[in-house]
XYZ file of C-alpha atoms in Angstrom:
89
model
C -23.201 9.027 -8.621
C -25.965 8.744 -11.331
C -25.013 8.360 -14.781
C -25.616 12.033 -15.763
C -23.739 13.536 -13.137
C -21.034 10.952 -14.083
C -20.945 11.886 -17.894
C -20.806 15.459 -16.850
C -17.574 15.028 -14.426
C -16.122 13.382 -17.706
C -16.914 16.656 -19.573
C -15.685 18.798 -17.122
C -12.471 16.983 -17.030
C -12.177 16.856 -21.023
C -12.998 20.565 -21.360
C -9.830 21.356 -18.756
C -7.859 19.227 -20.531
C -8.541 21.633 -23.630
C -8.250 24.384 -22.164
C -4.700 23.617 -20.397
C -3.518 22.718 -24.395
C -5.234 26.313 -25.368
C -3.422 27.993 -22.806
C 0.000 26.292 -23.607
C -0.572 27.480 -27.645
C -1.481 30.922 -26.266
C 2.068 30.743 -24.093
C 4.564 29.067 -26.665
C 2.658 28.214 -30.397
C 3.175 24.681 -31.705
C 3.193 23.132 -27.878
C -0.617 21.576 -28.929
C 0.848 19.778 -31.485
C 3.305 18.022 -28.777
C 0.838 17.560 -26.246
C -1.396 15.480 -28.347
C 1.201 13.800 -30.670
C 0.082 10.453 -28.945
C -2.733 10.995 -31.064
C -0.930 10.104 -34.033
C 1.096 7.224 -32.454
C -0.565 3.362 -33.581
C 0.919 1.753 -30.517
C -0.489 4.220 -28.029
C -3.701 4.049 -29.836
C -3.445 0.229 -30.112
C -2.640 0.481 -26.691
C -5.659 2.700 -25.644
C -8.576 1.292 -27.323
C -7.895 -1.798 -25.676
C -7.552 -0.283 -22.439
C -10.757 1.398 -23.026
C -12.649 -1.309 -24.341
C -11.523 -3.735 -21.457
C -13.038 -0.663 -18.957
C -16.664 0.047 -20.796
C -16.765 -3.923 -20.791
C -15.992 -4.305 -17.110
C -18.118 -0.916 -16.201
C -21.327 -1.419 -18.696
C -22.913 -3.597 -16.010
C -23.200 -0.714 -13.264
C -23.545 2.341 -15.137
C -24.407 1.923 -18.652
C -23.368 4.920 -20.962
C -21.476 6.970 -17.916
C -18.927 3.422 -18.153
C -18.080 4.407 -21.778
C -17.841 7.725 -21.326
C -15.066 6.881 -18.521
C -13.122 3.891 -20.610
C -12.791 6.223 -23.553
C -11.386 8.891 -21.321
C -9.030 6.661 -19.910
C -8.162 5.188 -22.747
C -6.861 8.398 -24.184
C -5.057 8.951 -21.035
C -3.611 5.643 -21.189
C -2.745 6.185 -24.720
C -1.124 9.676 -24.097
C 1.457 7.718 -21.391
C 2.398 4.788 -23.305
C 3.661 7.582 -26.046
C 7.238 8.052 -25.020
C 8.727 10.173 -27.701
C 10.282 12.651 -26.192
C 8.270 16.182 -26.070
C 10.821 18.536 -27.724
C 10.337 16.866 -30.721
């Protein structure tokens, strides 16, 4: 996969991401704010720039600027599952 086509996967992937939070606000209002609380969480973001840093580091070699694109990606996932508040609250 070349480095474009890789980026663009990553923006494909980012823009569903949005739009399954959009559609969950459009179904029951305030659920954005609990899908992305992780955001606002130190440890998970502790947590997930180091996971993403350790994965542009590893994948920089190979593919450049597609590698970032990936780590930060997965870093936000990772950061996102280390959160474990509850999500009623």
């Amino acid at each position: 996969m070349t480095g474009a086509a890789s980026v663009r996967t990553v923006v494909i992937v980012v823009a569903a991401l949005v739009i399954r939070t959009a559609i969950a606000k459009l179904r029951k209002p305030g659920s954005a704010h609990k899908q992305w609380a992780f955001a606002t969480n130190p440890r998970a973001i502790c947590i997930g720039a180091g996971a993403a840093l350790v994965l542009g580091i590893i994948g920089w070699p190979s593919t450049g600027y597609a590698a970032v694109a990936w780590a930060v990606l997965a870093g936000a996932l990772v950061a996102s599952i280390v959160d474990h508040r509850p999500r009623g609250q």
